[in-house]
XYZ file of C-alpha atoms in Angstrom:
769
model
C 0.000 0.000 0.000
C 1.412 3.417 -1.004
C 1.930 6.294 1.413
C -0.744 8.300 -0.428
C -3.326 5.516 -0.173
C -2.543 5.020 3.522
C -2.857 8.752 4.149
C -6.155 8.804 2.234
C -7.465 5.925 4.335
C -6.711 7.768 7.573
C -8.259 10.990 6.307
C -11.350 9.107 5.194
C -11.623 7.515 8.624
C -11.210 10.916 10.273
C -14.037 12.371 8.176
C -16.274 9.502 9.245
C -15.384 10.223 12.863
C -16.145 13.935 12.713
C -19.423 13.191 10.922
C -20.397 11.241 14.052
C -20.023 14.406 16.138
C -21.841 16.438 13.514
C -24.813 14.078 13.884
C -24.483 14.231 17.679
C -24.690 18.029 17.625
C -27.652 18.013 15.205
C -29.778 15.963 17.606
C -28.844 18.165 20.558
C -30.292 21.017 18.538
C -33.395 19.146 17.389
C -34.309 18.106 20.938
C -33.681 21.528 22.487
C -34.836 23.838 19.701
C -38.117 21.923 19.625
C -38.521 22.643 23.344
C -37.808 26.335 22.835
C -40.090 26.696 19.810
C -42.984 25.133 21.739
C -43.024 28.246 23.939
C -43.842 30.231 20.796
C -46.302 27.782 19.226
C -47.869 26.287 22.362
C -47.824 22.603 23.256
C -49.822 20.431 20.864
C -49.189 17.645 18.396
C -49.998 20.030 15.562
C -47.452 22.595 16.728
C -44.796 19.894 17.162
C -45.592 18.600 13.659
C -45.169 22.154 12.376
C -41.760 22.382 14.059
C -40.597 18.984 12.787
C -41.866 19.726 9.268
C -40.050 23.066 9.216
C -36.877 21.330 10.423
C -37.163 18.645 7.735
C -37.904 21.184 4.986
C -34.606 22.936 5.641
C -32.770 19.602 5.642
C -34.407 18.622 2.362
C -33.402 21.835 0.614
C -29.902 21.416 1.996
C -29.689 17.889 0.590
C -30.809 19.129 -2.806
C -28.392 22.061 -2.914
C -25.555 20.000 -1.454
C -25.887 17.446 -4.208
C -25.702 20.107 -6.896
C -22.694 21.784 -5.274
C -20.809 18.557 -4.635
C -20.799 17.605 -8.316
C -19.840 21.055 -9.556
C -17.212 22.565 -7.275
C -14.307 20.347 -8.253
C -11.862 18.188 -6.369
C -11.488 18.718 -2.593
C -13.884 21.671 -2.550
C -16.743 19.637 -1.003
C -14.603 19.307 2.143
C -14.070 23.075 2.239
C -17.833 23.658 1.886
C -18.430 21.173 4.695
C -16.058 23.229 6.873
C -18.050 26.392 6.136
C -21.351 24.595 6.792
C -20.196 23.352 10.202
C -18.968 26.826 11.118
C -22.324 28.306 10.112
C -24.279 25.751 12.164
C -22.082 26.384 15.205
C -22.443 30.175 14.947
C -26.239 29.910 14.668
C -26.334 27.550 17.636
C -24.532 30.106 19.809
C -27.171 32.757 19.077
C -30.149 30.368 18.793
C -31.428 31.001 22.316
C -31.443 34.751 21.660
C -33.343 34.250 18.402
C -35.805 31.494 19.314
C -36.552 32.129 22.991
C -35.647 35.744 23.724
C -36.718 37.360 20.456
C -39.401 35.090 18.989
C -41.105 34.084 22.253
C -40.335 36.541 25.034
C -40.573 39.728 23.003
C -43.574 38.561 20.928
C -41.638 39.752 17.892
C -43.771 37.878 15.373
C -47.448 37.236 15.948
C -48.658 33.781 14.967
C -51.950 33.245 13.187
C -52.951 30.342 10.993
C -50.997 27.107 10.957
C -49.514 28.129 7.613
C -48.281 31.451 8.991
C -46.718 29.718 11.999
C -45.107 27.139 9.717
C -43.663 29.871 7.504
C -42.164 31.639 10.531
C -40.677 28.401 11.879
C -39.333 27.499 8.441
C -37.582 30.852 8.061
C -36.147 30.707 11.594
C -34.743 27.194 11.110
C -33.821 27.447 7.429
C -30.219 28.597 7.888
C -28.964 25.866 10.257
C -31.055 23.016 8.831
C -30.064 23.909 5.263
C -26.415 23.704 6.276
C -27.024 20.370 8.034
C -28.589 19.006 4.852
C -25.558 20.032 2.792
C -23.243 17.745 4.748
C -24.018 14.243 3.447
C -23.968 15.070 -0.289
C -20.795 17.117 0.137
C -18.909 14.452 2.046
C -20.135 11.813 -0.409
C -17.804 13.480 -2.923
C -14.937 14.086 -0.483
C -12.960 11.131 -1.872
C -13.155 9.310 -5.184
C -13.063 5.532 -5.022
C -11.867 3.475 -7.974
C -14.895 1.164 -7.803
C -18.481 2.431 -7.686
C -19.170 -0.257 -5.082
C -16.557 1.261 -2.782
C -18.069 4.724 -3.338
C -21.508 3.412 -2.321
C -20.028 1.767 0.756
C -18.284 5.017 1.688
C -21.626 6.886 1.430
C -23.267 4.215 3.584
C -20.510 4.507 6.187
C -21.038 8.272 6.265
C -24.763 7.662 6.833
C -23.920 5.078 9.495
C -21.606 7.318 11.520
C -23.877 10.346 11.279
C -26.960 8.350 12.293
C -25.069 6.662 15.124
C -23.934 10.086 16.318
C -27.538 11.275 16.151
C -28.647 8.302 18.278
C -25.929 9.019 20.840
C -26.845 12.705 20.820
C -30.503 11.944 21.488
C -29.757 9.568 24.349
C -27.052 11.608 26.050
C -28.920 14.899 25.670
C -32.050 13.576 27.390
C -30.413 11.382 30.022
C -27.285 13.394 30.827
C -26.842 16.845 29.303
C -30.201 18.441 30.111
C -30.079 17.115 33.642
C -26.432 18.082 34.203
C -26.003 21.413 32.382
C -29.405 22.529 31.043
C -30.593 23.508 27.579
C -28.398 26.528 26.912
C -25.114 24.892 27.892
C -26.031 21.737 25.970
C -26.488 23.846 22.831
C -23.102 25.474 23.467
C -21.582 22.002 23.708
C -23.164 21.143 20.359
C -21.658 24.287 18.852
C -18.224 23.270 20.132
C -18.646 19.936 18.328
C -19.459 21.806 15.105
C -16.366 23.975 15.473
C -14.263 20.889 16.204
C -15.646 19.212 13.083
C -14.891 22.325 11.026
C -11.326 22.572 12.340
C -10.597 18.894 11.736
C -12.138 18.938 8.268
C -10.116 22.077 7.541
C -6.908 20.205 8.329
C -8.015 17.351 6.049
C -8.768 19.849 3.291
C -5.304 21.372 3.665
C -3.502 18.037 3.319
C -5.750 16.820 0.519
C -5.123 20.004 -1.453
C -1.401 19.837 -0.790
C -1.104 16.219 -1.878
C -3.279 16.615 -4.936
C -1.450 15.892 -8.133
C -3.543 18.434 -9.978
C -2.849 22.044 -8.926
C -4.436 25.195 -10.195
C -1.461 25.787 -12.511
C -1.827 22.369 -14.091
C -5.441 22.605 -15.182
C -5.647 21.508 -18.786
C -8.338 21.849 -21.387
C -9.047 18.161 -20.858
C -9.787 18.833 -17.179
C -12.055 21.744 -17.996
C -13.963 19.585 -20.453
C -14.310 16.917 -17.762
C -15.741 19.445 -15.263
C -18.160 20.698 -17.891
C -19.210 17.150 -18.615
C -19.871 16.528 -14.939
C -22.717 19.055 -14.917
C -24.874 16.813 -17.150
C -27.165 14.589 -15.084
C -28.926 11.553 -16.506
C -32.580 11.328 -15.445
C -33.118 7.755 -16.577
C -36.127 5.597 -15.764
C -34.318 3.545 -13.132
C -33.310 6.611 -11.173
C -36.879 7.942 -11.261
C -38.029 4.604 -9.821
C -35.545 5.098 -6.996
C -36.811 8.639 -6.458
C -40.298 7.172 -5.997
C -38.943 4.458 -3.678
C -37.125 6.960 -1.438
C -40.298 9.080 -1.252
C -42.366 6.045 -0.235
C -39.664 5.030 2.235
C -39.682 8.457 3.884
C -43.484 8.417 4.058
C -43.526 4.946 5.614
C -40.688 5.617 8.077
C -42.182 8.756 9.627
C -45.680 7.228 9.709
C -44.488 4.185 11.634
C -42.329 6.359 13.911
C -45.304 8.519 14.913
C -47.550 5.467 15.376
C -44.904 3.685 17.461
C -44.553 6.800 19.571
C -48.277 6.943 20.345
C -48.365 3.258 21.267
C -45.193 3.243 23.364
C -45.955 6.555 25.071
C -49.319 5.152 26.147
C -47.741 1.946 27.440
C -44.985 3.885 29.248
C -47.595 6.292 30.643
C -46.270 9.497 29.108
C -42.832 10.242 30.548
C -40.517 13.089 29.568
C -37.971 10.532 28.339
C -40.375 8.649 26.067
C -39.545 10.539 22.876
C -35.792 10.292 23.458
C -35.936 6.537 24.140
C -37.943 5.900 20.974
C -35.768 8.136 18.802
C -32.559 6.607 20.189
C -33.691 3.073 19.348
C -34.931 4.220 15.937
C -31.642 5.899 14.986
C -29.318 3.351 16.613
C -30.911 0.361 14.898
C -30.946 2.212 11.582
C -27.224 2.883 12.000
C -26.525 -0.765 12.864
C -28.542 -1.862 9.834
C -26.555 0.468 7.579
C -23.217 -0.878 8.817
C -24.420 -4.470 8.591
C -25.413 -3.801 5.012
C -21.884 -2.646 4.186
C -20.347 -5.786 5.691
C -22.967 -8.105 4.210
C -22.741 -6.655 0.714
C -19.036 -7.475 0.451
C -19.824 -11.192 0.645
C -23.234 -11.240 -1.027
C -23.118 -12.515 -4.606
C -26.832 -12.625 -5.387
C -29.203 -10.146 -7.010
C -29.169 -6.932 -4.959
C -32.500 -5.655 -6.226
C -34.170 -8.911 -5.215
C -32.556 -8.622 -1.783
C -33.751 -5.032 -1.434
C -37.346 -5.815 -2.416
C -37.577 -8.780 -0.071
C -36.129 -6.674 2.752
C -38.770 -3.990 2.185
C -41.572 -6.554 2.279
C -40.114 -8.012 5.492
C -40.180 -4.546 7.066
C -43.935 -4.213 6.481
C -44.946 -7.738 7.440
C -42.849 -7.628 10.598
C -44.218 -4.227 11.631
C -47.840 -5.349 11.287
C -47.111 -8.815 12.718
C -45.273 -7.509 15.786
C -48.126 -5.144 16.657
C -50.624 -7.978 16.158
C -48.562 -10.304 18.351
C -48.225 -7.693 21.117
C -51.984 -7.163 21.083
C -52.551 -10.873 21.619
C -49.671 -11.543 24.015
C -50.413 -8.948 26.703
C -53.875 -10.346 27.328
C -53.446 -14.055 26.532
C -49.971 -15.043 27.706
C -49.948 -15.565 31.465
C -46.305 -14.564 31.840
C -47.165 -11.127 30.433
C -50.292 -10.558 32.517
C -48.340 -8.058 34.631
C -48.235 -5.797 31.569
C -51.998 -5.975 31.082
C -52.438 -5.079 34.755
C -49.966 -2.214 34.432
C -51.719 -0.806 31.383
C -54.925 -0.822 33.429
C -53.340 0.946 36.413
C -53.693 4.648 37.199
C -50.100 5.528 38.115
C -46.729 4.970 36.486
C -44.777 2.240 38.269
C -41.007 1.953 38.356
C -40.224 -1.620 39.234
C -37.398 -3.258 37.262
C -39.823 -5.536 35.434
C -42.065 -2.660 34.328
C -39.213 -0.344 33.371
C -37.341 -2.957 31.337
C -40.535 -4.098 29.622
C -42.002 -0.702 28.682
C -38.808 1.318 28.147
C -36.632 -1.313 26.500
C -38.076 -4.694 25.509
C -41.367 -3.542 23.950
C -39.795 -0.642 22.003
C -37.051 -2.964 20.770
C -39.546 -5.667 19.836
C -41.665 -3.241 17.831
C -38.966 -1.065 16.297
C -35.595 -2.845 16.134
C -36.197 -5.080 13.105
C -37.999 -2.492 10.911
C -35.465 0.280 11.600
C -32.577 -2.162 11.102
C -34.049 -3.004 7.694
C -34.373 0.713 6.884
C -30.637 1.156 7.434
C -29.747 -2.099 5.678
C -31.868 -1.107 2.686
C -30.121 2.250 2.425
C -26.794 0.502 1.905
C -28.155 -1.982 -0.657
C -29.920 0.778 -2.583
C -26.753 2.891 -2.745
C -24.838 -0.086 -4.124
C -27.419 -0.382 -6.892
C -27.762 3.352 -7.602
C -24.211 4.737 -7.425
C -22.517 3.912 -10.716
C -20.941 7.235 -11.750
C -18.688 9.329 -9.526
C -19.650 12.462 -11.461
C -23.278 12.053 -10.275
C -22.716 10.914 -6.686
C -23.588 14.238 -5.054
C -26.720 14.885 -7.069
C -27.990 11.346 -6.652
C -27.519 11.490 -2.884
C -29.038 14.986 -2.780
C -32.118 14.172 -4.846
C -32.796 10.878 -3.084
C -32.486 12.378 0.398
C -34.562 15.383 -0.638
C -37.395 13.187 -1.870
C -37.084 11.081 1.282
C -37.692 14.266 3.262
C -40.658 15.140 1.033
C -42.141 11.725 1.783
C -41.476 12.165 5.492
C -43.219 15.542 5.524
C -46.274 14.171 3.729
C -46.310 11.189 6.088
C -46.121 13.349 9.209
C -49.118 15.386 8.130
C -51.030 12.330 6.922
C -50.792 10.593 10.299
C -51.336 13.766 12.322
C -54.233 15.317 10.450
C -55.909 12.358 8.717
C -54.770 9.234 10.545
C -55.388 10.222 14.156
C -58.364 12.490 13.447
C -60.375 10.333 11.060
C -58.962 6.816 10.814
C -57.653 6.150 14.320
C -54.374 4.425 15.113
C -55.452 0.908 14.117
C -56.838 1.785 10.674
C -53.845 4.055 10.014
C -51.486 1.140 10.732
C -53.515 -1.034 8.361
C -53.392 1.615 5.629
C -49.623 2.063 5.870
C -49.119 -1.708 6.072
C -50.849 -2.243 2.732
C -48.040 -0.292 1.028
C -46.008 -3.477 1.457
C -48.035 -5.033 -1.380
C -46.202 -2.730 -3.788
C -43.040 -4.760 -3.230
C -44.841 -8.022 -3.879
C -46.034 -6.562 -7.203
C -42.494 -5.457 -8.133
C -41.121 -8.882 -7.155
C -43.763 -10.415 -9.419
C -42.885 -8.063 -12.282
C -39.213 -9.045 -12.100
C -40.094 -12.721 -11.589
C -38.134 -12.766 -8.335
C -39.065 -15.573 -5.905
C -41.386 -18.350 -6.972
C -45.009 -17.664 -7.868
C -46.076 -19.620 -4.797
C -43.816 -17.492 -2.587
C -45.242 -14.282 -3.995
C -48.808 -15.475 -3.398
C -47.971 -16.471 0.184
C -46.299 -13.092 0.784
C -49.340 -11.163 -0.433
C -51.761 -13.387 1.467
C -49.740 -13.143 4.714
C -49.653 -9.349 4.617
C -53.352 -9.074 3.831
C -54.174 -11.544 6.620
C -52.055 -9.632 9.163
C -53.742 -6.362 8.195
C -57.181 -7.984 8.400
C -56.497 -9.474 11.850
C -55.562 -6.139 13.402
C -58.581 -5.176 15.526
C -60.710 -2.060 15.283
C -59.399 1.077 16.932
C -61.528 0.627 20.057
C -60.465 -3.002 20.574
C -56.888 -2.078 19.726
C -56.696 0.452 22.559
C -58.712 -1.663 24.985
C -55.911 -4.253 24.896
C -53.232 -1.602 25.472
C -55.175 -0.026 28.324
C -55.978 -3.200 30.258
C -59.703 -3.256 29.500
C -61.931 -6.173 28.515
C -65.499 -4.771 28.565
C -66.390 -2.461 25.702
C -69.338 -0.882 27.498
C -67.018 0.366 30.261
C -64.474 1.941 27.923
C -64.669 5.416 26.415
C -62.101 6.295 23.749
C -61.439 9.598 22.042
C -58.466 10.016 19.723
C -57.177 12.874 17.612
C -53.878 14.508 16.749
C -53.506 16.020 20.228
C -53.650 12.858 22.339
C -55.418 9.673 23.311
C -58.157 10.031 25.953
C -59.634 7.088 27.862
C -62.311 6.919 30.515
C -62.574 3.567 32.273
C -65.990 3.241 33.875
C -66.069 1.307 37.132
C -68.602 0.506 39.824
C -67.626 3.025 42.508
C -65.371 5.277 40.462
C -64.459 5.958 36.852
C -60.929 6.959 35.907
C -59.770 9.473 33.308
C -56.544 8.769 31.385
C -54.478 10.805 28.936
C -51.957 8.796 26.902
C -52.228 5.914 29.361
C -51.619 7.936 32.540
C -54.374 8.524 35.106
C -55.432 12.164 35.531
C -58.636 12.370 37.572
C -61.857 10.547 38.347
C -65.639 10.480 38.572
C -67.779 11.014 40.569
C -66.365 14.286 41.831
C -67.077 13.381 45.457
C -64.419 10.635 45.248
C -61.635 12.893 43.988
C -60.323 14.513 47.196
C -57.239 16.012 45.541
C -59.131 17.917 42.857
C -61.837 19.003 45.289
C -59.140 20.681 47.347
C -57.423 22.203 44.311
C -60.636 23.695 42.969
C -62.739 24.599 45.992
C -60.276 25.924 48.580
C -58.853 28.862 46.562
C -62.373 29.849 45.439
C -63.593 29.883 49.047
C -60.505 31.700 50.352
C -60.695 34.575 47.879
C -63.038 37.384 48.990
C -64.417 38.018 45.493
C -63.293 35.518 42.820
C -64.872 37.030 39.710
C -62.467 35.566 37.159
C -60.841 32.164 37.540
C -58.449 30.430 35.160
C -57.946 26.648 35.323
C -55.224 24.984 33.243
C -56.369 21.436 32.494
C -59.849 19.905 32.169
C -59.437 16.192 32.991
C -62.715 15.018 34.476
C -63.690 18.686 35.095
C -63.534 18.058 38.855
C -61.179 20.974 39.573
C -63.227 23.189 37.278
C -66.463 22.189 39.001
C -65.128 22.827 42.476
C -63.692 26.196 41.454
C -67.185 27.316 40.444
C -68.825 27.091 43.884
C -69.202 30.835 44.498
C -72.069 32.932 43.148
C -69.598 35.828 42.817
C -67.672 33.980 40.108
C -68.652 35.253 36.673
C -66.030 33.665 34.416
C -64.378 30.240 34.502
C -61.760 29.992 31.777
C -60.563 26.417 31.359
C -57.529 25.794 29.158
C -57.183 22.297 27.736
C -54.572 21.324 25.154
C -56.162 17.886 24.569
C -58.858 18.850 22.080
C -60.818 15.586 22.389
C -61.050 15.709 26.190
C -64.412 17.534 26.329
C -65.884 14.923 23.957
C -64.747 12.136 26.308
C -66.381 13.872 29.271
C -69.612 14.368 27.341
C -69.649 10.691 26.359
C -69.203 9.772 30.023
C -72.140 12.038 30.940
C -74.252 10.420 28.225
C -73.557 6.922 29.523
C -73.766 7.570 33.279
C -76.117 10.568 33.584
C -73.661 12.267 35.975
C -75.538 15.464 36.912
C -72.571 17.313 38.456
C -70.388 16.737 35.411
C -73.265 17.788 33.159
C -73.811 20.965 35.172
C -70.240 22.200 34.909
C -69.886 21.330 31.204
C -73.083 23.283 30.484
C -72.354 26.109 32.942
C -72.663 29.443 31.115
C -69.750 30.816 33.137
C -67.387 28.232 31.653
C -65.295 29.131 28.626
C -63.398 26.115 27.276
C -60.247 27.339 25.540
C -58.731 24.413 23.650
C -55.098 25.452 23.591
C -51.990 25.538 25.747
C -52.789 27.534 28.901
C -49.332 29.047 29.230
C -49.432 30.085 25.572
C -52.786 31.815 26.089
C -51.650 33.659 29.218
C -48.490 34.825 27.483
C -50.408 36.096 24.464
C -53.362 37.680 26.286
C -53.289 40.445 28.920
C -56.465 39.333 30.717
C -56.185 39.395 34.544
C -57.608 36.790 36.923
C -58.424 36.529 40.602
C -57.302 32.894 40.682
C -55.084 30.935 38.274
C -54.115 27.343 38.822
C -52.660 24.486 36.846
C -54.331 21.161 37.536
C -51.800 18.819 39.148
C -49.266 17.641 36.534
C -46.649 15.071 37.467
C -43.150 16.587 37.377
C -41.809 13.723 35.229
C -44.460 14.086 32.512
C -43.533 15.446 29.092
C -43.296 19.239 29.029
C -44.209 19.505 32.722
C -41.218 21.815 33.137
C -43.155 24.491 31.248
C -45.677 24.653 34.132
C -43.156 24.455 36.979
C -40.525 26.956 35.837
C -39.779 30.256 37.498
C -40.673 32.040 34.239
C -44.118 30.438 34.301
C -44.650 31.523 37.894
C -43.623 35.066 36.927
C -46.160 34.921 34.090
C -48.864 33.887 36.569
C -47.941 36.780 38.834
C -48.243 39.233 35.939
C -51.750 37.932 35.109
C -53.213 38.271 38.607
C -55.382 41.114 39.840
C -54.529 42.777 43.133
C -55.085 40.189 45.837
C -55.082 37.420 43.238
C -53.869 33.890 43.960
C -51.734 31.453 41.972
C -52.009 27.773 42.842
C -49.643 24.935 42.035
C -48.818 21.461 43.249
C -45.710 21.646 45.419
C -44.496 18.241 44.267
C -40.762 18.900 44.691
C -38.404 21.171 46.599
C -37.430 22.965 43.392
C -41.063 23.768 42.585
C -41.627 25.149 46.080
C -38.490 27.253 46.083
C -39.112 28.572 42.573
C -42.628 29.562 43.631
C -41.247 31.220 46.754
C -38.729 33.164 44.683
C -41.617 34.820 42.800
C -44.420 35.248 45.366
C -43.783 36.933 48.728
C -46.759 35.252 50.426
C -46.811 31.458 50.254
C -49.196 29.043 51.996
C -49.306 25.257 51.972
C -52.664 23.479 52.179
C -53.195 19.775 52.807
C -49.458 19.062 52.434
C -49.509 19.296 48.624
C -51.224 22.478 47.387
C -49.215 25.716 47.360
C -50.966 29.100 47.183
C -48.974 32.187 46.245
C -49.911 35.857 46.213
C -48.354 39.294 46.131
C -50.596 40.310 49.046
C -51.320 38.614 52.340
C -54.294 36.238 52.256
C -56.910 36.542 54.996
C -57.372 33.130 56.606
C -60.196 34.246 58.914
C -61.733 30.814 59.504
C -65.073 32.197 60.683
C -65.439 34.356 57.588
C -64.416 31.529 55.236
C -66.829 29.039 56.842
C -69.579 31.605 56.545
C -69.166 31.537 52.757
C -70.149 27.872 52.543
C -73.482 28.696 54.160
C -74.444 30.720 51.106
C -77.426 29.027 49.464
C -75.818 28.954 46.010
C -72.635 27.371 47.405
C -74.464 24.770 49.506
C -76.733 23.697 46.654
C -73.870 23.698 44.165
C -71.627 21.287 46.074
C -74.487 19.130 47.342
C -75.376 18.330 43.741
C -72.062 16.469 43.549
C -72.529 14.924 47.033
C -69.595 16.972 48.342
C -69.758 18.030 51.973
C -67.813 21.206 51.354
C -67.935 22.439 54.944
C -66.368 19.213 56.181
C -63.660 19.478 53.506
C -62.962 23.101 54.394
C -62.715 22.494 58.150
C -60.302 19.630 57.559
C -57.941 21.389 55.166
C -57.840 24.676 57.063
C -56.270 22.762 59.941
C -53.417 21.764 57.621
C -52.540 25.347 56.639
C -48.869 26.292 56.919
C -47.370 29.727 56.329
C -44.323 29.066 54.172
C -43.415 32.676 53.426
C -44.831 35.891 54.827
C -43.937 38.968 52.804
C -40.375 38.377 51.568
C -39.408 36.401 48.447
C -36.874 33.623 48.872
C -33.341 34.075 47.574
C -32.507 30.698 46.112
C -30.790 29.100 43.134
C -32.681 25.829 43.546
C -35.525 26.063 41.065
C -36.698 24.958 37.633
C -36.374 27.343 34.714
C -37.340 27.345 31.060
C -33.670 26.828 30.262
C -33.216 24.078 32.837
C -36.319 22.017 33.758
C -34.403 19.963 36.309
C -37.319 18.072 37.843
C -38.657 16.911 34.484
C -35.358 15.282 33.533
C -34.047 14.355 36.973
C -34.633 10.621 37.051
C -32.083 9.934 39.779
C -34.783 9.138 42.331
C -36.512 6.933 39.779
C -33.405 4.837 39.197
C -32.930 4.592 42.952
C -36.472 3.296 43.286
C -35.871 0.809 40.492
C -32.792 -0.536 42.214
C -34.655 -0.611 45.504
C -37.608 -2.303 43.777
C -40.172 0.137 45.113
C -43.538 -0.355 43.505
C -44.592 3.189 42.803
C -43.466 6.642 42.002
C -45.298 9.912 42.469
């Protein structure tokens, strides 16, 4: 081996290594920028789809432009452009907090509007960094010229492998380590340092490649110029158009299954902050492993690569449908897995080793590992088939990845707006699964496999799709229910709502996690949250409640005749429909009264978003109890949120939160000078001292409106009031706390602090609050 070839090998390896860190940084940004942009858009599946679509659009345009540039700029220049791209990404990352959070959100610089207007704003904000990210793969695909087209395809696949593996590591480490240890802003700075490191290292490679090049600027001949001119001609043959279609279908399928897997696994996990990161890590890691396996396998494989590719694609679809079908059957019919059925039925999240390993590792791997492995494997095989001319490498990679992004964008909106809203999860899975028949048809057209095999393949896929149950039965299995008449299901793009009707009590669930219950008289926590502040306040005209649930908090907040407006903010759009269906089936008069109360104004959007955008003032504002480990809970427990509450209170107004952790309590105390604890869990804050004259407060419950109101729900409000007033503690009396121990928008420590959870797992405790 010559010195030049050895040097080239090391430089190639070094480029692969830095592309790992480029992928790592990209996922730091995706995870954190999405969190920051949600402050501007509000929390909802639609807003998150808008953010993801805007992110992907920039990547797609970058892929397209990168492919064109890579084939036109000449030898070694793609590496130089990669250096500039990494520098640009790093610079944007350093100012991203100022742009996205400070300018776009805090200063209300750009008003939203329709979904299209919001999308356009997000697209323009993210275009610069995502465009530069998209440039990278096509550019590096042309960094080195291999003598054999097969080696060039393998090099592209190795680039894809290292970048995807870096992305998987970035997702995992960001969620489990970086956010917890250093917060959002410092994590983004770390990502920027990776980009600068990549740029510096690639710059060194560019220097040595240019120096060692046998062709210098003074040696350019007419023959070379003719060659460069020739390289601009791109052959749009029929085979390449077929691959364009395939990559579009592949992108559509991949994002559809990813979103569907997320809904299923989130519901089985019971909606934790780490759910998305766990799913995305498995998705990316297995895709990376599949890509690398494809490179190794292809070196020994002597058969027809197209046949291999088509059979792999069919296997992806049949396994995806079959694994979901098997899981549906297994959790209810296999005795050894009965603990899962019981867990799905339960109200709280449990953190025993068996539950954690099953829901966070084994089930996600079972559902996702094989299909995502095949996705990566298929990428390698397809590149080996497609890449036959070095002059067209960049454009082929660029066009294929661009169309893959187009398919992904269409798929994201199909599942979000059509699948969840009109078809339901089960029928959406069936619809996507039927795409697998395309590969059976293509196998038949090429006469690959025997006729009998092709018939069996088509029949097996159709049978698996047919056997998948209806949407209601599908979710009954994954929520631990067996009796259809006791199960209420509402599903749309925002979430999955269940109500499980029981004899003495009926439980309300959002994405598998218990939220509240019926009848209202049974729900002591939400009685306290709703009724006590309303009875403490001397004149609660306007009350804001964040979260509907069963409407128990809302009902109990409405017990004063003085109250004229009850604004209830609910981000789960289908939740009112679930409550109305419960009322229809059970004739619950208290629930019916509050849902039909003329004072109630249901505002179906993110409560924090509404308060930030609207100057309306309230006498009482409270967020219904949200577990600190739930997704996006940090947005309702941060010091910035508490400051927002303070700015939206009238004189003498009260803010109420659940004091679930020390950080929440201290952050609350840093904002409000007067802090009171009620019933050991509810924290009331105000800028003015609250009058706890017990005689005066008890007198309020003797009001005829109040007595009749609570008696309709069989709530002995006087008994409740006497009990909880005895638990009152003055936490702070006129002076705000000076503390650094709190949650912030830039560092939601409680949401991502799973140290106590792991301790409970190791100690085999059965529950976690």
